[in-house]
Short mmCIF file of C-alpha atoms in Angstrom, two decimals:
data_model
loop_
_atom_site.label_atom_id
_atom_site.label_comp_id
_atom_site.label_asym_id
_atom_site.label_seq_id
_atom_site.Cartn_x
_atom_site.Cartn_y
_atom_site.Cartn_z
CA MET A 1 0.00 0.00 0.00
CA THR A 2 2.99 2.36 0.34
CA THR A 3 5.77 3.08 -2.08
CA GLY A 4 9.17 4.51 -1.35
CA VAL A 5 8.70 7.37 -3.79
CA ARG A 6 5.32 8.58 -2.57
CA ARG A 7 5.39 12.26 -1.78
CA ARG A 8 2.94 14.01 0.44
CA LEU A 9 -0.11 15.11 -1.58
CA THR A 10 -1.72 18.49 -1.08
CA VAL A 11 -5.30 18.53 0.23
CA GLU A 12 -6.67 19.28 -3.23
CA GLU A 13 -4.51 16.57 -4.87
CA ARG A 14 -5.69 14.05 -2.29
CA ARG A 15 -9.32 15.00 -2.85
CA GLN A 16 -8.87 14.64 -6.62
CA GLN A 17 -7.16 11.28 -6.12
CA LEU A 18 -10.03 10.00 -3.96
CA ILE A 19 -12.57 11.21 -6.51
CA GLY A 20 -10.68 9.34 -9.25
CA VAL A 21 -10.49 6.16 -7.14
CA ALA A 22 -14.21 6.39 -6.33
CA LEU A 23 -15.11 6.88 -10.01
CA ASP A 24 -13.01 3.84 -10.93
CA LEU A 25 -14.89 1.73 -8.39
CA PHE A 26 -18.31 3.16 -9.38
CA ALA A 27 -17.47 2.23 -12.98
CA ARG A 28 -17.40 -1.43 -12.00
CA ARG A 29 -20.06 -1.64 -9.27
CA SER A 30 -23.03 0.44 -8.23
CA PRO A 31 -22.07 3.22 -5.78
CA ASP A 32 -24.49 1.63 -3.29
CA GLU A 33 -22.21 -1.38 -3.10
CA VAL A 34 -18.92 0.48 -2.73
CA SER A 35 -17.87 1.19 0.86
CA ILE A 36 -15.63 3.94 2.20
CA ASP A 37 -13.32 1.12 3.37
CA GLU A 38 -12.84 -0.02 -0.20
CA ILE A 39 -12.20 3.48 -1.42
CA ALA A 40 -9.65 4.00 1.36
CA SER A 41 -7.98 0.70 0.56
CA ALA A 42 -7.84 1.41 -3.19
CA ALA A 43 -6.34 4.83 -2.48
CA GLY A 44 -3.80 3.32 -0.07
CA ILE A 45 -4.92 5.44 2.89
CA SER A 46 -6.81 4.80 6.11
CA ARG A 47 -10.56 5.09 6.48
CA PRO A 48 -10.33 7.99 8.98
CA LEU A 49 -8.13 9.87 6.52
CA VAL A 50 -10.87 9.61 3.85
CA TYR A 51 -13.19 11.33 6.31
CA HIS A 52 -10.59 14.04 6.71
CA TYR A 53 -11.12 14.96 3.05
CA PHE A 54 -14.83 14.18 2.72
CA PRO A 55 -17.27 14.31 5.64
CA GLY A 56 -19.15 11.24 4.41
CA LYS A 57 -19.84 8.94 1.52
CA LEU A 58 -22.56 11.19 0.10
CA SER A 59 -20.12 14.09 -0.03
CA LEU A 60 -17.53 11.97 -1.87
CA TYR A 61 -20.24 10.60 -4.16
CA GLU A 62 -21.41 14.10 -5.00
CA ALA A 63 -17.85 15.25 -5.71
CA ALA A 64 -17.35 12.24 -8.00
CA LEU A 65 -20.67 12.98 -9.65
CA LYS A 66 -19.62 16.58 -10.23
CA ARG A 67 -16.44 15.51 -12.01
CA ALA A 68 -18.34 12.93 -14.07
CA ALA A 69 -21.00 15.50 -14.98
CA GLU A 70 -18.35 17.96 -16.21
CA ASP A 71 -16.71 15.18 -18.21
CA LEU A 72 -20.03 14.16 -19.77
CA ALA A 73 -21.05 17.75 -20.55
CA ASP A 74 -17.65 18.28 -22.25
CA ARG A 75 -18.35 15.41 -24.62
CA PHE A 76 -21.12 17.44 -26.22
CA ARG A 77 -18.59 20.08 -27.27
CA GLU A 78 -17.77 19.64 -30.91
CA PRO A 79 -16.07 21.96 -33.43
CA HIS A 80 -18.46 23.79 -35.73
CA GLU A 81 -17.01 22.19 -38.83
CA GLY A 82 -18.38 19.80 -41.39
CA PRO A 83 -21.88 18.41 -41.79
CA LEU A 84 -24.24 18.28 -38.81
CA GLY A 85 -24.85 14.53 -39.00
CA ALA A 86 -21.13 13.78 -38.75
CA ARG A 87 -20.74 16.15 -35.79
CA LEU A 88 -23.62 14.52 -33.93
CA LEU A 89 -22.19 11.10 -34.62
CA ARG A 90 -18.86 12.08 -33.05
CA VAL A 91 -20.76 13.40 -30.02
CA MET A 92 -22.70 10.13 -29.72
CA ARG A 93 -19.43 8.15 -29.93
CA ARG A 94 -17.98 10.12 -27.01
CA TYR A 95 -21.28 9.80 -25.13
CA PHE A 96 -21.28 6.02 -25.46
CA ASP A 97 -17.57 5.92 -24.55
CA PHE A 98 -18.58 7.58 -21.29
CA VAL A 99 -21.53 5.27 -20.71
CA ASP A 100 -19.38 2.25 -21.56
CA ASP A 101 -16.65 3.38 -19.13
CA HIS A 102 -19.00 4.29 -16.25
CA GLY A 103 -21.74 1.65 -16.67
CA PRO A 104 -22.86 0.85 -13.10
CA GLY A 105 -22.32 4.44 -11.89
CA PHE A 106 -24.31 5.84 -14.81
CA SER A 107 -27.16 3.37 -14.30
CA ALA A 108 -27.31 3.93 -10.54
CA LEU A 109 -27.44 7.67 -10.97
CA MET A 110 -30.10 7.64 -13.66
CA ARG A 111 -32.22 4.99 -11.99
CA GLY A 112 -32.09 6.41 -8.47
CA GLY A 113 -28.69 6.05 -6.83
CA PRO A 114 -27.61 6.98 -3.30
CA ALA A 115 -27.67 10.72 -3.92
CA VAL A 116 -30.80 10.87 -6.03
CA GLY A 117 -33.39 13.08 -4.47
CA SER A 118 -30.44 15.13 -3.21
CA SER A 119 -30.63 18.53 -4.81
CA THR A 120 -26.94 18.33 -5.76
CA ALA A 121 -27.39 15.19 -7.85
CA ASN A 122 -30.51 16.50 -9.56
CA ALA A 123 -28.84 19.84 -10.30
CA LEU A 124 -25.84 18.04 -11.82
CA ILE A 125 -28.03 15.86 -14.04
CA ASP A 126 -29.86 18.99 -15.16
CA SER A 127 -26.57 20.77 -15.83
CA VAL A 128 -25.46 18.00 -18.21
CA ARG A 129 -28.80 18.10 -20.03
CA GLN A 130 -28.62 21.88 -20.27
CA ALA A 131 -25.03 21.81 -21.58
CA ALA A 132 -26.04 19.25 -24.21
CA TYR A 133 -29.04 21.37 -25.17
CA VAL A 134 -27.00 24.56 -25.54
CA GLN A 135 -24.38 22.75 -27.63
CA ILE A 136 -26.93 21.23 -29.99
CA LEU A 137 -28.73 24.54 -30.48
CA SER A 138 -25.41 26.17 -31.34
CA HIS A 139 -24.81 23.52 -34.01
CA LEU A 140 -28.30 24.16 -35.36
CA ARG A 141 -27.27 27.87 -35.44
CA ILE A 142 -30.42 28.76 -33.52
CA GLU A 143 -30.48 31.12 -30.55
CA GLU A 144 -34.15 31.33 -29.64
CA PRO A 145 -35.89 28.15 -30.74
CA PRO A 146 -39.66 27.94 -31.10
CA ALA A 147 -41.24 26.00 -28.19
CA ARG A 148 -41.72 22.93 -30.33
CA LEU A 149 -38.10 22.76 -31.43
CA GLU A 150 -36.86 23.25 -27.88
CA LEU A 151 -39.03 20.37 -26.75
CA VAL A 152 -37.77 18.10 -29.53
CA VAL A 153 -34.10 18.80 -28.84
CA ARG A 154 -34.55 18.29 -25.10
CA SER A 155 -36.59 15.14 -25.55
CA TRP A 156 -33.97 13.74 -27.93
CA ILE A 157 -31.35 14.26 -25.20
CA SER A 158 -33.60 12.19 -22.90
CA LEU A 159 -33.91 9.60 -25.64
CA ALA A 160 -30.11 9.31 -25.81
CA GLU A 161 -30.04 8.80 -22.03
CA SER A 162 -32.74 6.15 -22.01
CA THR A 163 -31.26 4.37 -25.04
CA ALA A 164 -27.87 4.26 -23.30
CA LEU A 165 -29.45 2.96 -20.08
CA LEU A 166 -31.38 0.26 -21.92
CA TRP A 167 -28.23 -0.68 -23.83
CA LEU A 168 -26.28 -1.12 -20.58
CA ASP A 169 -28.83 -3.72 -19.49
CA GLY A 170 -27.41 -6.64 -21.45
CA ARG A 171 -25.58 -4.80 -24.26
CA ARG A 172 -27.51 -6.86 -26.80
CA VAL A 173 -27.21 -4.35 -29.63
CA PRO A 174 -23.74 -3.22 -30.83
CA ARG A 175 -23.19 0.28 -29.48
CA GLU A 176 -21.89 1.53 -32.85
CA GLU A 177 -25.31 0.78 -34.32
CA LEU A 178 -27.03 2.70 -31.55
CA GLU A 179 -24.74 5.70 -32.07
CA VAL A 180 -25.84 5.88 -35.70
CA GLN A 181 -29.43 5.13 -34.73
CA LEU A 182 -29.52 8.06 -32.30
CA VAL A 183 -28.22 10.45 -34.95
CA GLN A 184 -30.90 9.18 -37.30
CA ASP A 185 -33.48 9.39 -34.49
CA PHE A 186 -32.49 13.04 -34.13
CA ALA A 187 -33.16 13.60 -37.82
CA ALA A 188 -36.42 11.67 -37.63
CA LEU A 189 -37.75 13.49 -34.55
CA ILE A 190 -36.74 16.87 -35.95
CA ALA A 191 -38.44 15.93 -39.22
CA VAL A 192 -41.67 15.03 -37.39
CA ALA A 193 -41.59 18.38 -35.58
CA ALA A 194 -40.80 20.27 -38.80
CA ALA A 195 -43.55 18.41 -40.62
CA ASN A 196 -46.05 19.71 -38.05
CA ASP A 197 -44.68 23.14 -37.22
CA GLY A 198 -43.96 25.87 -39.78
CA PRO A 199 -41.42 27.88 -37.72
CA THR A 200 -39.41 24.72 -37.01
CA ALA A 201 -39.45 23.76 -40.68
CA ALA A 202 -38.27 27.22 -41.77
CA LEU A 203 -35.33 27.08 -39.35
CA LEU A 204 -34.19 23.61 -40.31
CA LYS A 205 -34.47 23.57 -44.09
CA PRO A 206 -31.19 25.45 -44.67
CA LEU A 207 -29.32 23.02 -42.41
CA LEU A 208 -30.45 19.93 -44.23
CA ARG A 209 -29.29 21.42 -47.51
CA ASP A 210 -25.69 21.18 -46.23
CA GLU A 211 -25.87 17.45 -45.50
CA PRO A 212 -23.69 15.27 -47.75
CA GLY A 213 -25.05 12.33 -49.74
CA ASP A 214 -23.09 9.84 -47.64
CA GLY A 215 -23.91 11.17 -44.13
CA PRO A 216 -26.20 9.53 -41.55
CA PHE A 217 -29.15 11.75 -42.52
CA ALA A 218 -28.96 10.88 -46.22
CA ASP A 219 -28.37 7.24 -45.29
CA LEU A 220 -31.64 7.26 -43.35
CA VAL A 221 -33.59 8.68 -46.27
CA THR A 222 -32.13 6.08 -48.64
CA ARG A 223 -32.97 3.25 -46.27
CA LEU A 224 -36.49 4.53 -45.68
CA VAL A 225 -37.14 4.71 -49.40
CA LEU A 226 -35.89 1.13 -49.77
CA LEU A 227 -38.09 0.05 -46.86
CA ALA A 228 -41.20 1.64 -48.32
CA ALA A 229 -40.58 0.08 -51.73
CA MET B 1 -65.46 19.25 8.47
CA THR B 2 -68.31 17.03 9.71
CA THR B 3 -71.68 16.32 8.18
CA GLY B 4 -74.80 14.98 9.80
CA VAL B 5 -75.03 12.06 7.40
CA ARG B 6 -71.43 10.80 7.69
CA ARG B 7 -71.38 7.11 8.45
CA ARG B 8 -68.46 5.27 9.93
CA LEU B 9 -66.06 4.13 7.18
CA THR B 10 -64.40 0.72 7.23
CA VAL B 11 -60.60 0.65 7.55
CA GLU B 12 -60.19 -0.07 3.86
CA GLU B 13 -62.66 2.64 2.84
CA ARG B 14 -60.86 5.14 5.04
CA ARG B 15 -57.50 4.17 3.54
CA GLN B 16 -58.90 4.57 0.03
CA GLN B 17 -60.42 7.91 0.96
CA LEU B 18 -57.08 9.17 2.30
CA ILE B 19 -55.29 7.97 -0.84
CA GLY B 20 -57.83 9.84 -2.97
CA VAL B 21 -57.45 13.00 -0.89
CA ALA B 22 -53.64 12.76 -1.09
CA LEU B 23 -53.73 12.28 -4.88
CA ASP B 24 -56.00 15.33 -5.22
CA LEU B 25 -53.51 17.41 -3.24
CA PHE B 26 -50.48 15.98 -5.10
CA ALA B 27 -52.24 16.93 -8.34
CA ARG B 28 -52.04 20.59 -7.37
CA ARG B 29 -48.76 20.78 -5.44
CA SER B 30 -45.63 18.69 -5.19
CA PRO B 31 -45.92 15.91 -2.58
CA ASP B 32 -42.92 17.50 -0.80
CA GLU B 33 -45.06 20.52 -0.04
CA VAL B 34 -48.14 18.66 1.19
CA SER B 35 -48.23 17.94 4.94
CA ILE B 36 -50.06 15.20 6.81
CA ASP B 37 -51.97 18.00 8.54
CA GLU B 38 -53.35 19.17 5.22
CA ILE B 39 -54.29 15.66 4.19
CA ALA B 40 -56.04 15.14 7.53
CA SER B 41 -57.84 18.44 7.22
CA ALA B 42 -58.95 17.76 3.63
CA ALA B 43 -60.22 14.32 4.69
CA GLY B 44 -62.04 15.83 7.68
CA ILE B 45 -60.21 13.71 10.25
CA SER B 46 -57.54 14.35 12.88
CA ARG B 47 -53.83 14.02 12.25
CA PRO B 48 -53.41 11.14 14.73
CA LEU B 49 -56.18 9.27 12.92
CA VAL B 50 -54.23 9.52 9.61
CA TYR B 51 -51.34 7.80 11.39
CA HIS B 52 -53.75 5.09 12.44
CA TYR B 53 -54.21 4.17 8.78
CA PHE B 54 -50.71 4.94 7.49
CA PRO B 55 -47.59 4.78 9.68
CA GLY B 56 -46.09 7.86 8.00
CA LYS B 57 -46.17 10.17 5.02
CA LEU B 58 -43.92 7.91 2.95
CA SER B 59 -46.33 5.01 3.45
CA LEU B 60 -49.29 7.16 2.35
CA TYR B 61 -47.26 8.52 -0.57
CA GLU B 62 -46.38 5.01 -1.68
CA ALA B 63 -50.00 3.87 -1.45
CA ALA B 64 -51.07 6.89 -3.52
CA LEU B 65 -48.30 6.14 -5.99
CA LYS B 66 -49.49 2.55 -6.29
CA ARG B 67 -53.00 3.65 -7.18
CA ALA B 68 -51.70 6.23 -9.65
CA ALA B 69 -49.37 3.64 -11.22
CA GLU B 70 -52.27 1.19 -11.71
CA ASP B 71 -54.35 3.97 -13.21
CA LEU B 72 -51.56 5.00 -15.58
CA ALA B 73 -50.79 1.41 -16.62
CA ASP B 74 -54.50 0.89 -17.38
CA ARG B 75 -54.43 3.76 -19.86
CA PHE B 76 -52.17 1.73 -22.13
CA ARG B 77 -54.89 -0.91 -22.48
CA GLU B 78 -56.64 -0.46 -25.79
CA PRO B 79 -58.95 -2.77 -27.76
CA HIS B 80 -57.24 -4.62 -30.61
CA GLU B 81 -59.46 -3.01 -33.23
CA GLY B 82 -58.80 -0.62 -36.07
CA PRO B 83 -55.51 0.78 -37.35
CA LEU B 84 -52.45 0.90 -35.09
CA GLY B 85 -51.90 4.65 -35.43
CA ALA B 86 -55.44 5.40 -34.23
CA ARG B 87 -55.03 3.04 -31.26
CA LEU B 88 -51.77 4.65 -30.21
CA LEU B 89 -53.33 8.09 -30.51
CA ARG B 90 -56.14 7.10 -28.12
CA VAL B 91 -53.51 5.76 -25.69
CA MET B 92 -51.56 9.03 -25.89
CA ARG B 93 -54.77 11.03 -25.23
CA ARG B 94 -55.41 9.05 -22.06
CA TYR B 95 -51.74 9.36 -21.10
CA PHE B 96 -51.82 13.15 -21.40
CA ASP B 97 -55.16 13.24 -19.55
CA PHE B 98 -53.35 11.57 -16.67
CA VAL B 99 -50.34 13.89 -16.88
CA ASP B 100 -52.65 16.91 -17.12
CA ASP B 101 -54.64 15.77 -14.07
CA HIS B 102 -51.63 14.86 -11.91
CA GLY B 103 -49.08 17.49 -13.03
CA PRO B 104 -47.09 18.27 -9.86
CA GLY B 105 -47.30 14.69 -8.57
CA PHE B 106 -46.14 13.29 -11.90
CA SER B 107 -43.24 15.77 -12.15
CA ALA B 108 -42.12 15.19 -8.57
CA LEU B 109 -42.12 11.44 -9.03
CA MET B 110 -40.24 11.48 -12.32
CA ARG B 111 -37.76 14.13 -11.22
CA GLY B 112 -36.97 12.69 -7.81
CA GLY B 113 -39.82 13.07 -5.32
CA PRO B 114 -39.93 12.12 -1.65
CA ALA B 115 -40.07 8.38 -2.29
CA VAL B 116 -37.59 8.24 -5.14
CA GLY B 117 -34.72 5.99 -4.29
CA SER B 118 -37.23 3.95 -2.31
CA SER B 119 -37.45 0.56 -3.92
CA THR B 120 -41.26 0.75 -3.86
CA ALA B 121 -41.36 3.90 -5.99
CA ASN B 122 -38.79 2.58 -8.46
CA ALA B 123 -40.61 -0.74 -8.74
CA LEU B 124 -43.90 1.07 -9.43
CA ILE B 125 -42.35 3.26 -12.13
CA ASP B 126 -40.88 0.13 -13.70
CA SER B 127 -44.24 -1.64 -13.51
CA VAL B 128 -45.91 1.14 -15.50
CA ARG B 129 -43.16 1.04 -18.12
CA GLN B 130 -43.40 -2.72 -18.33
CA ALA B 131 -47.22 -2.65 -18.66
CA ALA B 132 -46.91 -0.08 -21.45
CA TYR B 133 -44.26 -2.21 -23.17
CA VAL B 134 -46.35 -5.40 -23.01
CA GLN B 135 -49.41 -3.59 -24.34
CA ILE B 136 -47.56 -2.06 -27.27
CA LEU B 137 -45.95 -5.37 -28.22
CA SER B 138 -49.38 -7.00 -28.19
CA HIS B 139 -50.65 -4.35 -30.59
CA LEU B 140 -47.64 -4.99 -32.81
CA ARG B 141 -48.66 -8.68 -32.61
CA ILE B 142 -45.11 -9.59 -31.57
CA GLU B 143 -44.27 -11.96 -28.74
CA GLU B 144 -40.51 -12.17 -28.83
CA PRO B 145 -39.11 -8.98 -30.34
CA PRO B 146 -35.54 -8.76 -31.66
CA ALA B 147 -33.26 -6.82 -29.26
CA ARG B 148 -33.35 -3.74 -31.43
CA LEU B 149 -37.15 -3.59 -31.57
CA GLU B 150 -37.41 -4.08 -27.82
CA LEU B 151 -35.02 -1.21 -27.30
CA VAL B 152 -36.96 1.08 -29.64
CA VAL B 153 -40.32 0.36 -28.03
CA ARG B 154 -38.91 0.87 -24.53
CA SER B 155 -37.06 4.02 -25.49
CA TRP B 156 -40.22 5.43 -27.10
CA ILE B 157 -42.03 4.90 -23.79
CA SER B 158 -39.27 6.96 -22.15
CA LEU B 159 -39.67 9.56 -24.87
CA ALA B 160 -43.38 9.86 -24.06
CA GLU B 161 -42.47 10.35 -20.38
CA SER B 162 -39.87 13.01 -21.06
CA THR B 163 -42.07 14.79 -23.60
CA ALA B 164 -44.89 14.90 -21.04
CA LEU B 165 -42.52 16.19 -18.34
CA LEU B 166 -41.14 18.89 -20.62
CA TRP B 167 -44.67 19.83 -21.64
CA LEU B 168 -45.72 20.26 -17.98
CA ASP B 169 -42.96 22.86 -17.60
CA GLY B 170 -44.86 25.79 -19.11
CA ARG B 171 -47.34 23.95 -21.37
CA ARG B 172 -46.14 26.03 -24.31
CA VAL B 173 -47.19 23.52 -26.98
CA PRO B 174 -50.85 22.39 -27.23
CA ARG B 175 -51.02 18.89 -25.78
CA GLU B 176 -53.16 17.66 -28.69
CA GLU B 177 -50.23 18.41 -31.01
CA LEU B 178 -47.85 16.47 -28.78
CA GLU B 179 -50.19 13.48 -28.68
CA VAL B 180 -50.08 13.31 -32.48
CA GLN B 181 -46.35 14.06 -32.47
CA LEU B 182 -45.64 11.12 -30.15
CA VAL B 183 -47.58 8.73 -32.39
CA GLN B 184 -45.60 9.99 -35.35
CA ASP B 185 -42.39 9.78 -33.29
CA PHE B 186 -43.24 6.13 -32.70
CA ALA B 187 -43.57 5.58 -36.43
CA ALA B 188 -40.36 7.51 -37.10
CA LEU B 189 -38.28 5.68 -34.47
CA ILE B 190 -39.62 2.31 -35.56
CA ALA B 191 -38.83 3.24 -39.17
CA VAL B 192 -35.24 4.14 -38.25
CA ALA B 193 -34.84 0.79 -36.48
CA ALA B 194 -36.44 -1.10 -39.37
CA ALA B 195 -34.25 0.75 -41.86
CA ASN B 196 -31.17 -0.54 -40.04
CA ASP B 197 -32.30 -3.97 -38.88
CA GLY B 198 -33.66 -6.69 -41.14
CA PRO B 199 -35.58 -8.70 -38.51
CA THR B 200 -37.32 -5.55 -37.28
CA ALA B 201 -38.25 -4.57 -40.85
CA ALA B 202 -39.67 -8.03 -41.58
CA LEU B 203 -41.87 -7.90 -38.49
CA LEU B 204 -43.22 -4.43 -39.11
CA LYS B 205 -43.94 -4.38 -42.82
CA PRO B 206 -47.26 -6.27 -42.56
CA LEU B 207 -48.46 -3.83 -39.87
CA LEU B 208 -47.83 -0.74 -41.95
CA ARG B 209 -49.83 -2.23 -44.80
CA ASP B 210 -52.97 -2.00 -42.62
CA GLU B 211 -52.59 1.72 -41.97
CA PRO B 212 -55.28 3.92 -43.58
CA GLY B 213 -54.50 6.86 -45.87
CA ASP B 214 -55.84 9.36 -43.32
CA GLY B 215 -54.15 8.02 -40.14
CA PRO B 216 -51.25 9.65 -38.25
CA PHE B 217 -48.65 7.42 -39.96
CA ALA B 218 -49.81 8.32 -43.47
CA ASP B 219 -50.12 11.94 -42.41
CA LEU B 220 -46.47 11.91 -41.37
CA VAL B 221 -45.32 10.49 -44.71
CA THR B 222 -47.35 13.11 -46.61
CA ARG B 223 -45.92 15.92 -44.53
CA LEU B 224 -42.36 14.64 -44.87
CA VAL B 225 -42.72 14.49 -48.64
CA LEU B 226 -44.01 18.07 -48.66
CA LEU B 227 -41.14 19.15 -46.41
CA ALA B 228 -38.52 17.57 -48.66
CA ALA B 229 -40.02 19.13 -51.79
#
């Protein structure tokens, strides 16, 4: 548990180390099942010392959650270059990388983990959704969306969450297929909204014109035409 | 608070009355904000008497949740008659009736209310989702769906939940439009899955053949063609 070269960590370094250790453990087992003893042991320090840095397990869980939320929100950042479908697909790849890496922790949080109901956990979940929403709007080049478009973008973000959660339960569909599917779902849901709402249609038409013939949006249209034939 | 004609209620009648009173209050304000005193007062009995029927607020909340969950699950039951799109639209109308009638209670539950994290609340939420899933599969006339189709049906149920939750926050889109939108979303998501998955396509093609030219599915196709023009 000790090494000859270990130097004394600062308080902040130690806190960050414990957060990292906790996230590693939560990635393999539900946070409910991970004890402070295990976290202490994995970090190579005593249990009382953990309590020196975090007053309790909830506090450490919330700190870990905060780091994970920032990480997840960051994955929605994408350069404003190239066709929209390809950008969204890269975002979905990073999103599923996260889900893949944090499986049990992600499930526990989204399905009611130890800190759910705590205002901190709910605020962090909301902050990720809001960051994703702001990013997607910026890629749509829209600042003030009509109510219907806002609802569609936000509900698609929920769809990505629920699809990822369902995928984690058995991983019976290759994740690469779901990444493409979610990009196509985005196109499909936006199309339904545009088909029923003039302002949404007017905003989106110019964007679709920029999509290449071999992107996920065009691929969907081709496949749908084949299906209907 | 008392009437001359009140007769003595049985234990079960009194429990049911208290559940009904609690649901009425939760329909107007979040369960967090409703006290046992208010429930007692609205039921015309004393606070200690409430505790005679329910050991605490959580127990009463869970009983209310159970009744609401059964009610909500029932709304997914629909006769196996007529085109699929029209059946789903009737289900969505009843679903939004429920959401409209139970706004604050529905939001609190889905966003982390007092009993969230309790295994009872999570099990009840899951039971509603499962009932909805079984009903929809039966309307698709499918007993053992391929993994991809299962995932799409379950994720559409989540989409209906999140759309309803987002709608409750401001009600800025007429609910009738969202009911139609969700039916068309179902068609769109199923189409994306079918476009990418042979087994799903094979199962769904016969169903689409039965859809009438003036149903929500056909309406979507017409609108999409107009949009693309």
